[in-house]
mmCIF file of C-alpha atoms and ligand atoms in Angstrom:
data_model
loop_
_atom_site.group_PDB
_atom_site.id
_atom_site.type_symbol
_atom_site.label_atom_id
_atom_site.label_comp_id
_atom_site.label_asym_id
_atom_site.label_seq_id
_atom_site.Cartn_x
_atom_site.Cartn_y
_atom_site.Cartn_z
ATOM 1 C CA UNK A 1242 15.516 14.068 -37.047
ATOM 2 C CA UNK A 1243 15.615 16.783 -34.393
ATOM 3 C CA UNK A 1244 12.003 17.746 -35.206
ATOM 4 C CA UNK A 1245 10.903 14.106 -34.727
ATOM 5 C CA UNK A 1246 12.607 13.944 -31.368
ATOM 6 C CA UNK A 1247 10.960 17.177 -30.235
ATOM 7 C CA UNK A 1248 7.474 15.989 -31.282
ATOM 8 C CA UNK A 1249 8.027 12.589 -29.622
ATOM 9 C CA UNK A 1250 9.075 14.309 -26.384
ATOM 10 C CA UNK A 1251 6.077 16.603 -26.642
ATOM 11 C CA UNK A 1252 3.725 13.615 -27.041
ATOM 12 C CA UNK A 1253 5.318 11.806 -24.078
ATOM 13 C CA UNK A 1254 4.997 14.922 -21.932
ATOM 14 C CA UNK A 1255 1.382 15.466 -23.008
ATOM 15 C CA UNK A 1256 0.498 11.822 -22.227
ATOM 16 C CA UNK A 1257 2.217 12.096 -18.844
ATOM 17 C CA UNK A 1258 0.527 15.395 -18.052
ATOM 18 C CA UNK A 1259 -2.993 14.133 -18.842
ATOM 19 C CA UNK A 1260 -2.815 11.480 -16.130
ATOM 20 C CA UNK A 1261 -0.873 13.778 -13.813
ATOM 21 C CA UNK A 1262 -3.569 16.486 -14.137
ATOM 22 C CA UNK A 1263 -6.373 13.979 -13.674
ATOM 23 C CA UNK A 1264 -4.738 12.581 -10.543
ATOM 24 C CA UNK A 1265 -4.525 16.089 -9.058
ATOM 25 C CA UNK A 1266 -8.137 16.924 -9.986
ATOM 26 C CA UNK A 1267 -9.456 13.674 -8.538
ATOM 27 C CA UNK A 1268 -7.273 13.884 -5.423
ATOM 28 C CA UNK A 1269 -5.093 10.839 -6.075
ATOM 29 C CA UNK A 1270 -1.543 10.872 -4.772
ATOM 30 C CA UNK A 1271 -0.092 9.263 -7.901
ATOM 31 C CA UNK A 1272 -0.781 8.809 -11.609
ATOM 32 C CA UNK A 1273 -0.422 5.083 -10.900
ATOM 33 C CA UNK A 1274 -3.887 5.181 -9.341
ATOM 34 C CA UNK A 1275 -5.306 5.101 -12.896
ATOM 35 C CA UNK A 1276 -3.395 1.918 -13.698
ATOM 36 C CA UNK A 1277 -5.000 0.086 -10.778
ATOM 37 C CA UNK A 1278 -8.472 1.417 -11.676
ATOM 38 C CA UNK A 1279 -8.030 0.244 -15.255
ATOM 39 C CA UNK A 1280 -6.725 -3.192 -14.248
ATOM 40 C CA UNK A 1281 -9.539 -3.664 -11.732
ATOM 41 C CA UNK A 1282 -12.042 -2.828 -14.472
ATOM 42 C CA UNK A 1283 -10.430 -5.450 -16.664
ATOM 43 C CA UNK A 1284 -9.764 -8.240 -14.147
ATOM 44 C CA UNK A 1285 -12.356 -7.439 -11.420
ATOM 45 C CA UNK A 1286 -10.629 -8.219 -8.141
ATOM 46 C CA UNK A 1287 -11.684 -5.332 -5.843
ATOM 47 C CA UNK A 1288 -14.950 -5.877 -3.939
ATOM 48 C CA UNK A 1289 -16.340 -4.395 -0.729
ATOM 49 C CA UNK A 1290 -15.269 -7.434 1.363
ATOM 50 C CA UNK A 1291 -11.819 -7.905 -0.186
ATOM 51 C CA UNK A 1292 -8.820 -8.334 2.140
ATOM 52 C CA UNK A 1293 -5.914 -6.732 0.308
ATOM 53 C CA UNK A 1294 -2.165 -6.301 0.737
ATOM 54 C CA UNK A 1295 -0.587 -3.352 -1.142
ATOM 55 C CA UNK A 1296 3.178 -3.807 -1.532
ATOM 56 C CA UNK A 1297 5.283 -0.726 -2.350
ATOM 57 C CA UNK A 1298 2.360 1.569 -1.543
ATOM 58 C CA UNK A 1299 3.964 5.035 -1.265
ATOM 59 C CA UNK A 1300 2.778 7.726 -1.981
ATOM 60 C CA UNK A 1301 -0.563 5.899 -1.760
ATOM 61 C CA UNK A 1302 -2.464 6.101 -5.056
ATOM 62 C CA UNK A 1303 -3.222 2.360 -5.213
ATOM 63 C CA UNK A 1304 -4.275 2.289 -1.547
ATOM 64 C CA UNK A 1305 -6.637 5.222 -2.213
ATOM 65 C CA UNK A 1306 -8.236 3.353 -5.132
ATOM 66 C CA UNK A 1307 -8.528 0.174 -3.038
ATOM 67 C CA UNK A 1308 -10.030 2.066 -0.072
ATOM 68 C CA UNK A 1309 -12.763 3.536 -2.281
ATOM 69 C CA UNK A 1310 -13.977 0.057 -3.250
ATOM 70 C CA UNK A 1311 -13.128 -1.958 -0.139
ATOM 71 C CA UNK A 1312 -15.441 -0.796 2.608
ATOM 72 C CA UNK A 1313 -15.712 -3.953 4.708
ATOM 73 C CA UNK A 1314 -12.404 -5.767 4.108
ATOM 74 C CA UNK A 1315 -8.957 -5.038 5.534
ATOM 75 C CA UNK A 1316 -6.271 -3.152 3.622
ATOM 76 C CA UNK A 1317 -2.622 -3.293 4.655
ATOM 77 C CA UNK A 1318 -0.106 -1.113 2.814
ATOM 78 C CA UNK A 1319 3.650 -1.768 3.112
ATOM 79 C CA UNK A 1320 6.609 0.354 2.006
ATOM 80 C CA UNK A 1321 10.188 1.142 3.045
ATOM 81 C CA UNK A 1322 9.242 4.828 2.974
ATOM 82 C CA UNK A 1323 6.716 6.462 5.324
ATOM 83 C CA UNK A 1324 3.165 6.992 4.029
ATOM 84 C CA UNK A 1325 0.655 9.692 5.015
ATOM 85 C CA UNK A 1326 -2.510 8.293 6.553
ATOM 86 C CA UNK A 1327 -5.319 7.090 4.284
ATOM 87 C CA UNK A 1328 -8.659 6.322 5.893
ATOM 88 C CA UNK A 1329 -9.415 2.589 6.166
ATOM 89 C CA UNK A 1330 -5.839 1.672 5.247
ATOM 90 C CA UNK A 1331 -3.339 0.379 7.818
ATOM 91 C CA UNK A 1332 0.307 1.004 7.075
ATOM 92 C CA UNK A 1333 3.446 -0.956 7.902
ATOM 93 C CA UNK A 1334 6.826 0.669 7.271
ATOM 94 C CA UNK A 1335 9.514 -1.813 6.315
ATOM 95 C CA UNK A 1336 11.397 -3.780 3.710
ATOM 96 C CA UNK A 1337 9.698 -6.780 2.156
ATOM 97 C CA UNK A 1338 13.035 -8.611 2.300
ATOM 98 C CA UNK A 1339 12.947 -8.378 6.098
ATOM 99 C CA UNK A 1340 11.504 -11.546 7.690
ATOM 100 C CA UNK A 1341 10.129 -9.561 10.629
ATOM 101 C CA UNK A 1342 7.966 -7.563 8.202
ATOM 102 C CA UNK A 1343 6.717 -10.785 6.623
ATOM 103 C CA UNK A 1344 5.742 -12.078 10.077
ATOM 104 C CA UNK A 1345 3.925 -8.804 10.849
ATOM 105 C CA UNK A 1346 1.964 -9.122 7.591
ATOM 106 C CA UNK A 1347 0.857 -12.706 8.408
ATOM 107 C CA UNK A 1348 -0.108 -11.665 11.944
ATOM 108 C CA UNK A 1349 -2.047 -8.626 10.755
ATOM 109 C CA UNK A 1350 -4.423 -10.680 8.598
ATOM 110 C CA UNK A 1351 -4.324 -13.888 10.662
ATOM 111 C CA UNK A 1352 -5.830 -15.805 7.737
ATOM 112 C CA UNK A 1353 -5.544 -16.306 3.978
ATOM 113 C CA UNK A 1354 -6.483 -13.211 1.951
ATOM 114 C CA UNK A 1355 -8.015 -12.338 -1.440
ATOM 115 C CA UNK A 1356 -5.608 -9.992 -3.204
ATOM 116 C CA UNK A 1357 -1.936 -9.003 -3.191
ATOM 117 C CA UNK A 1358 -0.958 -6.065 -5.398
ATOM 118 C CA UNK A 1359 2.625 -4.968 -5.874
ATOM 119 C CA UNK A 1360 3.771 -1.788 -7.579
ATOM 120 C CA UNK A 1361 7.198 -2.133 -5.939
ATOM 121 C CA UNK A 1362 10.033 -0.658 -7.967
ATOM 122 C CA UNK A 1363 13.746 -0.496 -7.229
ATOM 123 C CA UNK A 1364 15.440 2.889 -6.953
ATOM 124 C CA UNK A 1365 16.712 3.965 -10.354
ATOM 125 C CA UNK A 1366 20.468 3.653 -10.761
ATOM 126 C CA UNK A 1367 20.780 4.970 -14.320
ATOM 127 C CA UNK A 1368 21.434 1.427 -15.571
ATOM 128 C CA UNK A 1369 18.109 0.300 -17.086
ATOM 129 C CA UNK A 1370 18.953 -3.431 -17.222
ATOM 130 C CA UNK A 1371 20.010 -3.421 -13.580
ATOM 131 C CA UNK A 1372 16.885 -1.484 -12.542
ATOM 132 C CA UNK A 1373 14.584 -3.867 -14.379
ATOM 133 C CA UNK A 1374 16.405 -6.852 -12.824
ATOM 134 C CA UNK A 1375 16.013 -5.420 -9.308
ATOM 135 C CA UNK A 1376 12.346 -4.621 -9.866
ATOM 136 C CA UNK A 1377 11.957 -8.188 -11.134
ATOM 137 C CA UNK A 1378 13.445 -9.478 -7.881
ATOM 138 C CA UNK A 1379 10.836 -7.430 -5.986
ATOM 139 C CA UNK A 1380 8.099 -8.987 -8.128
ATOM 140 C CA UNK A 1381 9.418 -12.513 -7.363
ATOM 141 C CA UNK A 1382 9.518 -11.713 -3.650
ATOM 142 C CA UNK A 1383 5.942 -10.415 -3.813
ATOM 143 C CA UNK A 1384 4.829 -13.491 -5.769
ATOM 144 C CA UNK A 1385 6.412 -15.777 -3.212
ATOM 145 C CA UNK A 1386 4.532 -14.049 -0.414
ATOM 146 C CA UNK A 1387 1.302 -14.005 -2.468
ATOM 147 C CA UNK A 1388 1.541 -17.751 -3.032
ATOM 148 C CA UNK A 1389 1.702 -18.318 0.734
ATOM 149 C CA UNK A 1390 -0.850 -15.751 1.911
ATOM 150 C CA UNK A 1391 -3.564 -15.989 -0.780
ATOM 151 C CA UNK A 1392 -6.487 -18.380 -0.564
ATOM 152 C CA UNK A 1393 -6.968 -20.758 -3.481
ATOM 153 C CA UNK A 1394 -9.019 -18.297 -5.579
ATOM 154 C CA UNK A 1395 -6.851 -15.306 -4.717
ATOM 155 C CA UNK A 1396 -5.203 -12.856 -7.141
ATOM 156 C CA UNK A 1397 -1.738 -11.385 -7.438
ATOM 157 C CA UNK A 1398 -1.026 -8.303 -9.562
ATOM 158 C CA UNK A 1399 2.507 -7.001 -9.974
ATOM 159 C CA UNK A 1400 4.617 -4.520 -11.849
ATOM 160 C CA UNK A 1401 7.397 -6.018 -13.987
ATOM 161 C CA UNK A 1402 9.879 -4.473 -16.395
ATOM 162 C CA UNK A 1403 10.504 -6.463 -19.547
ATOM 163 C CA UNK A 1404 14.090 -7.683 -19.315
ATOM 164 C CA UNK A 1405 16.246 -10.708 -18.624
ATOM 165 C CA UNK A 1406 14.490 -11.701 -15.371
ATOM 166 C CA UNK A 1407 11.058 -11.756 -17.039
ATOM 167 C CA UNK A 1408 11.515 -15.361 -18.231
ATOM 168 C CA UNK A 1409 12.001 -16.501 -14.637
ATOM 169 C CA UNK A 1410 8.998 -14.461 -13.438
ATOM 170 C CA UNK A 1411 6.752 -15.907 -16.140
ATOM 171 C CA UNK A 1412 7.903 -19.463 -15.371
ATOM 172 C CA UNK A 1413 7.331 -19.061 -11.638
ATOM 173 C CA UNK A 1414 3.918 -17.461 -12.252
ATOM 174 C CA UNK A 1415 2.809 -20.340 -14.466
ATOM 175 C CA UNK A 1416 4.045 -22.906 -11.938
ATOM 176 C CA UNK A 1417 2.208 -21.200 -9.063
ATOM 177 C CA UNK A 1418 -1.037 -19.891 -10.597
ATOM 178 C CA UNK A 1419 -3.742 -21.311 -12.880
ATOM 179 C CA UNK A 1420 -4.218 -18.091 -14.890
ATOM 180 C CA UNK A 1421 -1.413 -15.732 -15.851
ATOM 181 C CA UNK A 1422 -2.043 -12.625 -17.965
ATOM 182 C CA UNK A 1423 0.422 -9.945 -18.996
ATOM 183 C CA UNK A 1424 -1.108 -6.485 -19.417
ATOM 184 C CA UNK A 1425 0.057 -2.982 -20.289
ATOM 185 C CA UNK A 1426 -2.385 -0.351 -18.940
ATOM 186 C CA UNK A 1427 -3.222 2.606 -21.204
ATOM 187 C CA UNK A 1428 -2.004 4.908 -18.435
ATOM 188 C CA UNK A 1429 1.446 3.279 -18.499
ATOM 189 C CA UNK A 1430 3.781 5.165 -20.812
ATOM 190 C CA UNK A 1431 4.215 3.387 -24.141
ATOM 191 C CA UNK A 1432 7.951 3.984 -24.185
ATOM 192 C CA UNK A 1433 8.357 2.417 -20.729
ATOM 193 C CA UNK A 1434 9.237 -1.286 -20.392
ATOM 194 C CA UNK A 1435 6.768 -1.519 -17.535
ATOM 195 C CA UNK A 1436 4.014 -4.102 -17.810
ATOM 196 C CA UNK A 1437 1.861 -5.839 -15.190
ATOM 197 C CA UNK A 1438 1.366 -9.512 -14.566
ATOM 198 C CA UNK A 1439 -2.029 -10.627 -13.244
ATOM 199 C CA UNK A 1440 -2.138 -14.113 -11.722
ATOM 200 C CA UNK A 1441 -5.146 -15.867 -10.220
ATOM 201 C CA UNK A 1442 -6.057 -19.248 -8.784
ATOM 202 C CA UNK A 1443 -3.358 -20.951 -6.736
ATOM 203 C CA UNK A 1444 -1.944 -24.152 -8.215
ATOM 204 C CA UNK A 1445 -1.424 -26.674 -5.452
ATOM 205 C CA UNK A 1446 1.994 -28.227 -6.048
HETATM 206 C C1 LIG B 1277 6.156 3.177 -8.037
HETATM 207 S S1 LIG B 1277 6.156 3.362 -6.303
HETATM 208 C C2 LIG B 1277 4.531 2.802 -5.854
HETATM 209 C C3 LIG B 1277 3.439 3.765 -6.198
HETATM 210 C C4 LIG B 1277 2.111 3.409 -5.553
HETATM 211 N N1 LIG B 1277 1.537 2.193 -6.110
HETATM 212 C C5 LIG B 1277 1.103 4.510 -5.694
HETATM 213 O O1 LIG B 1277 0.125 4.353 -6.438
HETATM 214 O O2 LIG B 1277 1.255 5.539 -5.025
HETATM 215 C C6 LIG B 1277 7.182 2.018 -5.790
HETATM 216 C C7 LIG B 1277 7.379 1.896 -4.302
HETATM 217 O O3 LIG B 1277 8.024 0.637 -4.011
HETATM 218 C C8 LIG B 1277 8.712 0.812 -2.785
HETATM 219 N N2 LIG B 1277 9.676 -0.290 -2.538
HETATM 220 C C9 LIG B 1277 10.807 -0.555 -3.234
HETATM 221 N N3 LIG B 1277 11.480 -1.591 -2.690
HETATM 222 C C10 LIG B 1277 10.732 -2.023 -1.623
HETATM 223 C C11 LIG B 1277 10.911 -3.060 -0.649
HETATM 224 N N4 LIG B 1277 11.987 -3.860 -0.685
HETATM 225 N N5 LIG B 1277 9.973 -3.216 0.316
HETATM 226 C C12 LIG B 1277 8.895 -2.376 0.348
HETATM 227 N N6 LIG B 1277 8.679 -1.376 -0.545
HETATM 228 C C13 LIG B 1277 9.588 -1.191 -1.522
HETATM 229 C C14 LIG B 1277 9.367 2.171 -2.957
HETATM 230 O O4 LIG B 1277 9.748 2.719 -1.714
HETATM 231 C C15 LIG B 1277 8.276 2.952 -3.676
HETATM 232 O O5 LIG B 1277 7.546 3.762 -2.778
#
């Protein structure tokens, strides 16, 4: 029993370290960068002209991946924490639940955009159900904004933790978007309840 636990922990650590090492070698600020690369390869939403909003951007791995592909579009990153400068990425510090921040986001783009990505996660409290619920609320907030700011062929990609709020997220996604796909990137730890929801094509209600 003890031996099994040790080997499971060793495998988890090894898996974690592989992506951690790669992120350091390739100069990415987070392991999460690999999740966005993998999901872009699968769903193909990053192009040179893309206008993209990155919600919950700190430390900046997803923005770095976006900035490598988006050379002519605008990238706005938003987080409650400060973020070190990334070339070709503008940053707005603030809480997505603050209406002033929402207004600043609309003003920054001044038009409908192509992609909203959200890797927002609530601070961990030690209570996994509560954490997954709070992260689910962040996903719903991001989806609400995406529905308003995306053009009709736009895409929304968001982190979700499987838990009680997932039913509501799935329902809202299917009401708002034509295509809804749930996906677990290889670089996301197997033992984690984290998955991503990729939605595209606005449904006009
Ligand atoms: C997992 S990290 C994002 C990692 C990032 N995608 C990367 O690749 O570097 C989640 C982020 O969500 C942010 N966040 C949580 N609640 C937020 C809120 N209400 N408004 C804006 N950002 C929020 C946190 O501050 C945190 O930096």
